[in-house]
Amino acid sequence: MLPVLLLAGLILALAIPGTASESATLRFLGQTDFVVNESNTAVIRLVVERVGDPVNVTALVLLEGVNTGDFESINAAAFLLSTESNKTIFIAVKDDDLPEADETFTFNLTLQSSSNGVTLGKPNKATITILSNDNAFGIVGFNSTEDIVVDEPRGRNHYVPFTLIREKGTYGTVNVNFEISEGPNPAIEDLSPDRGNITIPVGQAVVHFSVLIKDDQIPEDDEVFSVRLTAVAGGALLRPNASSVQLRIRRNDSPLRFSRSIMAVPESAGIIALNVTRGRLTEVDVRGSTHRATPAVDFLDLQPVRTVIFPPFVYETSLLFEIRDDIVPEIAESFHLVLLEETIRGDAVLVPPNAVLVTIEPNDKPNGVLSISSSAVIHPITINEDLTERFEGIIIVRNGGSYGAVSANWSISRNSSDRSPVSDDLRPAAGMVRFAAGQVTAVIPINIVADDEPEEAEAFVFKLQNNTLPGNAEVDEPMEIVFYIQDSDNVYGLFRFDPTKEQSIQSQPEGRFLSLNFLREGGILGGVSMALTALYIPAGPIDPALASDQVLNVSRSVKVVFSHERMVHVILPIRNDAFLQNGAHFLIQVNTAGNKLQTQAFGGPLNLTLTVTPDIANGEIVFFMYVRMSRWFIRLMFGAAGKPSPAHAMEQTVQAEVFWTLQPIGDNIVSISVQDFGAPKVALWSSSPGQSDASINFTIMADNIPEVNETLLLTLDRGCHHGDDDPGGVFEFSSVSRGPLVINEGEAVELHVGRAKGQLLKQLVRYAVMPVGNTEEEVVRTWPITSGRDLLCGT
């Protein structure tokens, strides 16, 4: 049925009176090719134009071909009156949910049969292309994103299948790129291919591809790779939440090996064990082979079967062999035990060492086996060029038999990049060692070339040759050793206490310390160090066993390092609270032991003694002497042994009062009375210049009473100063804390106490908090400024 608009046009045309024949042309005006998206808002505008005589004409625009339902209407009519030159018609696109590729439609311009002489001109066709829509080419992704877990195959190919799903439309051919990455190692080592391109043909929604798991026979833990879709071509899209999947290859190829590759045993070794280990995987069945040494003659295989089986959770086993001891002279013999790869059962691979060589050391050889003494291998040889002219420490031993005369060649070469001749440092550089019949050891004499050129340590290789061996002797390991000539001529320097500078005990306002100066003469090559020990020894004999700790602010041993310096100044701080006794000593000991190749020479005395003098020592009150006399009058002296150090000295004169006690002691304490001695006098001691001691005088009273020995103990109890300048200080509240202070309940108050005059003694300050105006509890506290003295003398 024709649309209503078309019918209206026909009726209108019939109602117009006929006119004379006219000449006109009908065609499309403007754009005739359109490309649009499938959308309800997509409307195509076509303009129909009449050229020529002004006549009435009806034009039809009709869809060419089958109606696919992509337009709201497939036909349209345009009626042009004689007064109109063009008419616009509209074609609307219909939006649906069907995936479709690009579609192109043609609309033809036609005339109604009654055209009044109007003809059809060009352009008379219009094309409309509706772009692909509703994912016409599909959305591509993996059919499942769950992890794929596989085992590495053994001896065969194993492919892992992957499936891609093409959802929505299946128009066109789609190409998808994939890549495998993010593993612990490059994916190509375990997988093939590690990237590629997959083609999905027209109309196909599912495609499969596979990745090969390689049997690499390399022990590996779990390996996790990411298989990702990286790009798609052909109009399709990638599904974001299904564009990658993880591929996990379980740990595999359990490493199977011997614990060692070489074992040397004496013929008297008895039973030996060769350990075989494997990784923590499945059961493994392993077989071995032996050769060279004669089974059942030189050794005996103690295994009932030549198969090693590892049950689950067993990771090490031992193969037992008995070494047969005989009296037949023999050189070194060996047997080779090999794990056979073709006998492996289970997921395991052989890794080095998969064979072990057991050597039975030379024995019972009639002419002997020559080798370098093992002592030179265990303890590397070092030679001091400055002290050694002829070195005879390289010893060749003859094991086995000692029949007949034998000999062997030897050579010495440098073990460094130095191209200078060996003869520049030692001679000869080659020779022959000879053994007489019955001789089992021989010494290689080497003459050391002495020179005055400072040199670093040099390494040489001594090698026993086995190409010419007159006398049918043999050479066996060790055939080669490395030995060293130590550095010489003080290439690293000659060290000493610097004679131009003072080694002393210093007392400065900032503290006390030992000041030591060292000098490095000669070479300054490389960094070297020496150990320094500082010991404080009280007055008396200088015996290191009497040394006291807790004096220096560092440990007893100090490492002195020379980089490239000629002079090093070492400061060893003394503790602030350390008591230095007058006449005490600091013993400085130097240990210059270097390593075996790098020596340090000390050019002077290794020990140095510094004495504590009165100006350095701490002050102390002591008895100068203990006197036992039979006279009627005894005078005991006490005073200051040394003076305070300058850092703590007082410029003012301070009087001190010393309190002492005289009391009987000993077995006859009950027979001693006050009538035996007179009343003592208390002495005052002033620190004014020139006076550092005072006397305590008392008289022994004579009587006619028979008495045995009587013993009295005189004790200095305490001291107290006199004068304004108290060495312990004068305390008072500071000006900011004298109040009155007003605080709220719950708040804290901070009071400042100042200390004037002396600060030489530690003190205890007592303070009290007392209420005013009401009956609150009094609070009394002791403020620990120091210990050891009260503020009041005599208490």
Short mmCIF file of C-alpha atoms in Angstrom, two decimals, residues 155-458:
data_model
loop_
_atom_site.label_atom_id
_atom_site.label_comp_id
_atom_site.label_asym_id
_atom_site.label_seq_id
_atom_site.Cartn_x
_atom_site.Cartn_y
_atom_site.Cartn_z
CA GLY A 155 59.96 -37.27 27.19
CA ARG A 156 56.90 -36.17 25.23
CA ASN A 157 55.09 -33.14 23.86
CA HIS A 158 52.30 -31.65 25.87
CA TYR A 159 49.98 -28.96 24.53
CA VAL A 160 47.77 -26.71 26.64
CA PRO A 161 44.50 -25.82 24.81
CA PHE A 162 42.97 -22.35 24.95
CA THR A 163 39.50 -21.33 23.69
CA LEU A 164 38.46 -17.88 22.47
CA ILE A 165 34.80 -16.86 22.34
CA ARG A 166 33.50 -14.25 19.86
CA GLU A 167 30.37 -12.76 21.37
CA LYS A 168 27.79 -10.51 19.65
CA GLY A 169 28.29 -10.30 15.89
CA THR A 170 30.36 -12.62 13.71
CA TYR A 171 30.73 -10.38 10.66
CA GLY A 172 34.08 -10.24 8.96
CA THR A 173 37.38 -11.98 9.64
CA VAL A 174 38.95 -11.04 12.98
CA ASN A 175 42.66 -11.39 13.93
CA VAL A 176 43.64 -11.59 17.61
CA ASN A 177 47.24 -11.21 18.92
CA PHE A 178 48.37 -12.98 22.10
CA GLU A 179 51.55 -12.86 24.18
CA ILE A 180 52.86 -14.90 27.14
CA SER A 181 54.86 -12.98 29.73
CA GLU A 182 55.34 -12.12 33.43
CA GLY A 183 57.01 -15.43 34.26
CA PRO A 184 60.08 -15.93 36.47
CA ASN A 185 62.05 -16.25 33.23
CA PRO A 186 61.33 -15.57 29.53
CA ALA A 187 58.33 -17.62 28.45
CA ILE A 188 60.10 -18.92 25.33
CA GLU A 189 62.32 -21.05 27.60
CA ASP A 190 59.33 -23.10 28.77
CA LEU A 191 56.56 -22.46 26.21
CA SER A 192 56.21 -22.38 22.44
CA PRO A 193 55.12 -20.13 20.93
CA ASP A 194 55.36 -17.30 23.42
CA ARG A 195 53.33 -15.00 21.11
CA GLY A 196 51.22 -15.31 17.98
CA ASN A 197 48.17 -14.39 15.89
CA ILE A 198 44.82 -16.19 15.82
CA THR A 199 42.32 -15.80 12.96
CA ILE A 200 38.55 -16.04 13.53
CA PRO A 201 36.80 -16.50 10.14
CA VAL A 202 33.54 -14.85 9.06
CA GLY A 203 30.57 -16.24 10.89
CA GLN A 204 32.67 -18.22 13.42
CA ALA A 205 32.19 -17.53 17.13
CA VAL A 206 34.60 -20.04 18.73
CA VAL A 207 38.26 -20.73 17.94
CA HIS A 208 40.89 -22.92 19.65
CA PHE A 209 44.67 -22.65 19.84
CA SER A 210 47.37 -24.51 21.80
CA VAL A 211 50.71 -23.74 23.49
CA LEU A 212 53.45 -26.38 23.80
CA ILE A 213 54.95 -27.07 27.26
CA LYS A 214 58.65 -27.84 26.73
CA ASP A 215 60.42 -30.66 28.52
CA ASP A 216 63.61 -28.75 29.38
CA GLN A 217 64.84 -31.07 32.17
CA ILE A 218 65.86 -28.10 34.31
CA PRO A 219 64.92 -28.21 38.01
CA GLU A 220 62.35 -25.46 38.57
CA ASP A 221 59.89 -24.28 41.18
CA ASP A 222 56.33 -23.34 40.27
CA GLU A 223 56.34 -21.02 37.27
CA VAL A 224 53.40 -18.70 36.64
CA PHE A 225 52.93 -17.02 33.26
CA SER A 226 50.25 -14.65 31.99
CA VAL A 227 48.65 -15.43 28.62
CA ARG A 228 47.22 -12.11 27.40
CA LEU A 229 45.26 -11.00 24.35
CA THR A 230 47.14 -7.87 23.33
CA ALA A 231 45.29 -6.58 20.24
CA VAL A 232 42.45 -7.38 17.84
CA ALA A 233 41.96 -6.34 14.21
CA GLY A 234 38.96 -6.55 11.89
CA GLY A 235 36.51 -4.39 13.82
CA ALA A 236 36.14 -6.58 16.90
CA LEU A 237 36.85 -5.61 20.50
CA LEU A 238 38.59 -7.36 23.42
CA ARG A 239 36.53 -8.25 26.44
CA PRO A 240 38.44 -6.47 29.27
CA ASN A 241 37.60 -8.94 32.03
CA ALA A 242 38.43 -11.98 29.90
CA SER A 243 41.53 -10.91 27.98
CA SER A 244 44.10 -12.75 30.14
CA VAL A 245 44.49 -16.05 31.97
CA GLN A 246 47.27 -17.39 34.22
CA LEU A 247 49.18 -20.53 33.27
CA ARG A 248 50.98 -22.30 36.13
CA ILE A 249 53.59 -25.00 35.50
CA ARG A 250 54.10 -27.03 38.65
CA ARG A 251 57.60 -27.42 40.03
CA ASN A 252 59.34 -30.18 38.18
CA ASP A 253 62.55 -31.95 37.29
CA SER A 254 63.75 -32.77 40.78
CA PRO A 255 67.55 -32.17 40.82
CA LEU A 256 69.44 -35.41 41.33
CA ARG A 257 73.15 -35.26 42.12
CA PHE A 258 76.08 -36.53 44.14
CA SER A 259 77.04 -34.34 47.09
CA ARG A 260 80.62 -34.19 45.75
CA SER A 261 82.38 -34.95 42.49
CA ILE A 262 85.80 -36.01 43.77
CA MET A 263 86.85 -38.02 46.79
CA ALA A 264 90.39 -39.07 47.66
CA VAL A 265 90.80 -41.78 50.29
CA PRO A 266 93.74 -43.76 51.60
CA GLU A 267 93.82 -47.48 50.98
CA SER A 268 93.20 -47.96 54.71
CA ALA A 269 89.96 -45.94 54.68
CA GLY A 270 87.73 -48.99 55.17
CA ILE A 271 84.06 -48.29 54.38
CA ILE A 272 83.26 -45.01 52.65
CA ALA A 273 79.86 -43.42 51.91
CA LEU A 274 78.95 -41.56 48.72
CA ASN A 275 75.88 -39.40 49.27
CA VAL A 276 73.21 -38.94 46.59
CA THR A 277 70.65 -36.14 47.05
CA ARG A 278 67.46 -35.17 45.23
CA GLY A 279 64.88 -32.42 45.33
CA ARG A 280 61.62 -32.68 47.24
CA LEU A 281 59.55 -34.47 44.60
CA THR A 282 58.54 -37.99 43.71
CA GLU A 283 60.23 -41.37 43.95
CA VAL A 284 63.36 -41.78 41.82
CA ASP A 285 65.01 -45.03 40.70
CA VAL A 286 68.72 -44.54 39.84
CA ARG A 287 71.45 -46.92 38.73
CA GLY A 288 75.22 -46.35 38.66
CA SER A 289 78.34 -47.72 36.98
CA THR A 290 82.02 -48.08 38.03
CA HIS A 291 85.32 -48.52 36.23
CA ARG A 292 89.16 -48.41 36.37
CA ALA A 293 89.83 -49.80 39.84
CA THR A 294 89.27 -53.52 40.05
CA PRO A 295 86.04 -54.45 41.83
CA ALA A 296 86.40 -57.03 44.61
CA VAL A 297 90.19 -56.45 44.57
CA ASP A 298 90.65 -52.72 45.30
CA PHE A 299 87.12 -51.99 46.47
CA LEU A 300 83.87 -53.79 47.15
CA ASP A 301 80.40 -52.55 46.26
CA LEU A 302 78.26 -53.15 49.37
CA GLN A 303 74.89 -52.48 47.65
CA PRO A 304 72.76 -55.60 47.15
CA VAL A 305 71.42 -54.04 43.92
CA ARG A 306 72.74 -51.20 41.82
CA THR A 307 69.61 -49.14 42.18
CA VAL A 308 69.01 -46.09 44.34
CA ILE A 309 65.38 -45.64 45.32
CA PHE A 310 64.08 -42.51 47.00
CA PRO A 311 60.78 -43.14 48.77
CA PRO A 312 58.52 -40.12 49.35
CA PHE A 313 59.94 -37.57 51.80
CA VAL A 314 63.44 -39.08 51.65
CA TYR A 315 65.92 -36.70 50.05
CA GLU A 316 69.35 -38.23 50.70
CA THR A 317 70.80 -41.70 50.60
CA SER A 318 74.30 -43.18 50.76
CA LEU A 319 76.12 -45.69 48.58
CA LEU A 320 78.58 -47.75 50.63
CA PHE A 321 81.89 -49.09 49.34
CA GLU A 322 84.68 -50.95 51.13
CA ILE A 323 88.24 -49.98 50.22
CA ARG A 324 90.42 -53.10 50.26
CA ASP A 325 93.77 -52.67 51.98
CA ASP A 326 96.59 -54.84 50.62
CA ILE A 327 100.38 -54.90 50.52
CA VAL A 328 100.65 -54.65 46.75
CA PRO A 329 102.55 -51.49 45.68
CA GLU A 330 100.09 -49.33 43.78
CA ILE A 331 99.80 -45.85 42.37
CA ALA A 332 96.63 -43.83 42.75
CA GLU A 333 93.63 -45.85 41.57
CA SER A 334 90.12 -44.68 41.10
CA PHE A 335 86.66 -45.86 40.35
CA HIS A 336 84.00 -43.75 38.73
CA LEU A 337 80.40 -43.92 39.93
CA VAL A 338 77.90 -42.56 37.40
CA LEU A 339 74.16 -41.96 37.72
CA LEU A 340 72.52 -43.24 34.53
CA GLU A 341 69.96 -40.87 33.09
CA GLU A 342 68.13 -43.52 31.10
CA THR A 343 67.33 -45.41 34.31
CA ILE A 344 65.51 -42.52 36.02
CA ARG A 345 61.94 -43.27 37.02
CA GLY A 346 59.96 -40.28 38.22
CA ASP A 347 60.15 -36.56 37.73
CA ALA A 348 63.87 -36.00 38.22
CA VAL A 349 66.83 -34.86 36.15
CA LEU A 350 70.55 -35.29 36.59
CA VAL A 351 72.49 -32.16 37.46
CA PRO A 352 76.23 -31.79 38.11
CA PRO A 353 77.85 -33.50 39.79
CA ASN A 354 76.09 -36.58 38.44
CA ALA A 355 79.27 -38.62 38.75
CA VAL A 356 81.83 -39.03 41.50
CA LEU A 357 85.46 -40.01 41.08
CA VAL A 358 86.85 -41.93 44.05
CA THR A 359 90.63 -42.02 44.11
CA ILE A 360 92.53 -44.49 46.23
CA GLU A 361 95.72 -42.62 47.06
CA PRO A 362 99.10 -44.02 45.96
CA ASN A 363 100.24 -46.94 48.06
CA ASP A 364 102.82 -49.61 48.14
CA LYS A 365 104.64 -48.13 45.13
CA PRO A 366 108.15 -49.61 44.76
CA ASN A 367 109.77 -46.54 43.24
CA GLY A 368 107.50 -44.09 45.02
CA VAL A 369 105.09 -41.34 44.06
CA LEU A 370 106.45 -37.79 44.16
CA SER A 371 104.35 -34.87 45.33
CA ILE A 372 104.69 -31.59 47.17
CA SER A 373 104.46 -31.90 50.94
CA SER A 374 100.91 -31.25 52.07
CA SER A 375 102.16 -28.85 54.74
CA ALA A 376 102.89 -26.32 51.98
CA VAL A 377 99.29 -26.67 50.79
CA ILE A 378 97.70 -26.39 54.21
CA HIS A 379 99.95 -23.54 55.41
CA PRO A 380 100.84 -21.25 52.47
CA ILE A 381 104.51 -20.32 52.32
CA THR A 382 105.55 -16.71 52.82
CA ILE A 383 109.18 -15.56 52.56
CA ASN A 384 110.67 -12.43 54.09
CA GLU A 385 113.10 -11.01 51.51
CA ASP A 386 114.87 -8.82 54.06
CA LEU A 387 115.61 -11.71 56.45
CA THR A 388 115.99 -14.72 54.15
CA GLU A 389 118.86 -15.30 51.73
CA ARG A 390 118.25 -18.99 51.06
CA PHE A 391 114.80 -20.57 51.49
CA GLU A 392 114.50 -24.32 52.00
CA GLY A 393 110.83 -24.63 52.90
CA ILE A 394 109.52 -26.35 49.74
CA ILE A 395 109.73 -30.08 50.41
CA ILE A 396 109.09 -32.90 47.91
CA VAL A 397 107.96 -36.19 49.46
CA ARG A 398 108.24 -39.69 48.06
CA ASN A 399 105.29 -41.88 49.04
CA GLY A 400 105.10 -45.61 48.60
CA GLY A 401 108.34 -47.42 47.89
CA SER A 402 111.79 -45.83 48.02
CA TYR A 403 113.74 -48.29 45.88
CA GLY A 404 116.24 -46.88 43.39
CA ALA A 405 117.17 -43.34 42.44
CA VAL A 406 114.43 -41.18 40.97
CA SER A 407 114.09 -37.54 39.94
CA ALA A 408 111.59 -35.01 38.61
CA ASN A 409 111.75 -31.58 37.01
CA TRP A 410 110.24 -28.49 38.61
CA SER A 411 109.68 -24.86 37.60
CA ILE A 412 108.71 -21.54 39.19
CA SER A 413 106.59 -18.89 37.44
CA ARG A 414 104.88 -15.70 38.48
CA ASN A 415 101.25 -15.89 39.53
CA SER A 416 100.47 -12.35 38.40
CA SER A 417 100.45 -10.08 35.36
CA ASP A 418 104.05 -9.02 36.06
CA ARG A 419 106.11 -9.92 32.98
CA SER A 420 109.53 -9.42 34.56
CA PRO A 421 111.77 -12.51 34.84
CA VAL A 422 111.43 -14.69 37.92
CA SER A 423 115.20 -14.42 38.34
CA ASP A 424 114.76 -10.76 39.36
CA ASP A 425 113.40 -12.00 42.69
CA LEU A 426 114.60 -15.58 43.18
CA ARG A 427 116.95 -18.14 41.63
CA PRO A 428 116.90 -20.66 40.07
CA ALA A 429 113.57 -20.54 38.24
CA ALA A 430 113.72 -24.24 37.26
CA GLY A 431 115.58 -27.36 38.20
CA MET A 432 115.48 -31.07 39.02
CA VAL A 433 114.82 -32.72 42.35
CA ARG A 434 116.74 -35.98 42.89
CA PHE A 435 116.06 -38.84 45.31
CA ALA A 436 118.72 -41.40 46.12
CA ALA A 437 117.77 -44.98 46.90
CA GLY A 438 115.98 -45.03 50.23
CA GLN A 439 115.52 -41.22 50.32
CA VAL A 440 111.89 -40.12 50.94
CA THR A 441 112.17 -36.32 51.21
CA ALA A 442 114.08 -33.67 49.27
CA VAL A 443 114.37 -29.91 49.69
CA ILE A 444 114.16 -27.42 46.83
CA PRO A 445 116.71 -24.68 47.68
CA ILE A 446 115.75 -21.20 46.49
CA ASN A 447 118.06 -18.18 46.69
CA ILE A 448 116.21 -14.93 47.40
CA VAL A 449 117.54 -11.89 45.53
CA ALA A 450 118.05 -9.10 48.05
CA ASP A 451 117.65 -5.53 46.85
CA ASP A 452 116.91 -2.10 48.29
CA GLU A 453 113.82 -1.48 46.16
CA PRO A 454 110.57 -1.26 48.11
CA GLU A 455 108.22 -3.90 46.70
CA GLU A 456 104.77 -5.22 47.42
CA ALA A 457 104.11 -8.87 48.11
CA GLU A 458 104.56 -11.10 45.04
#
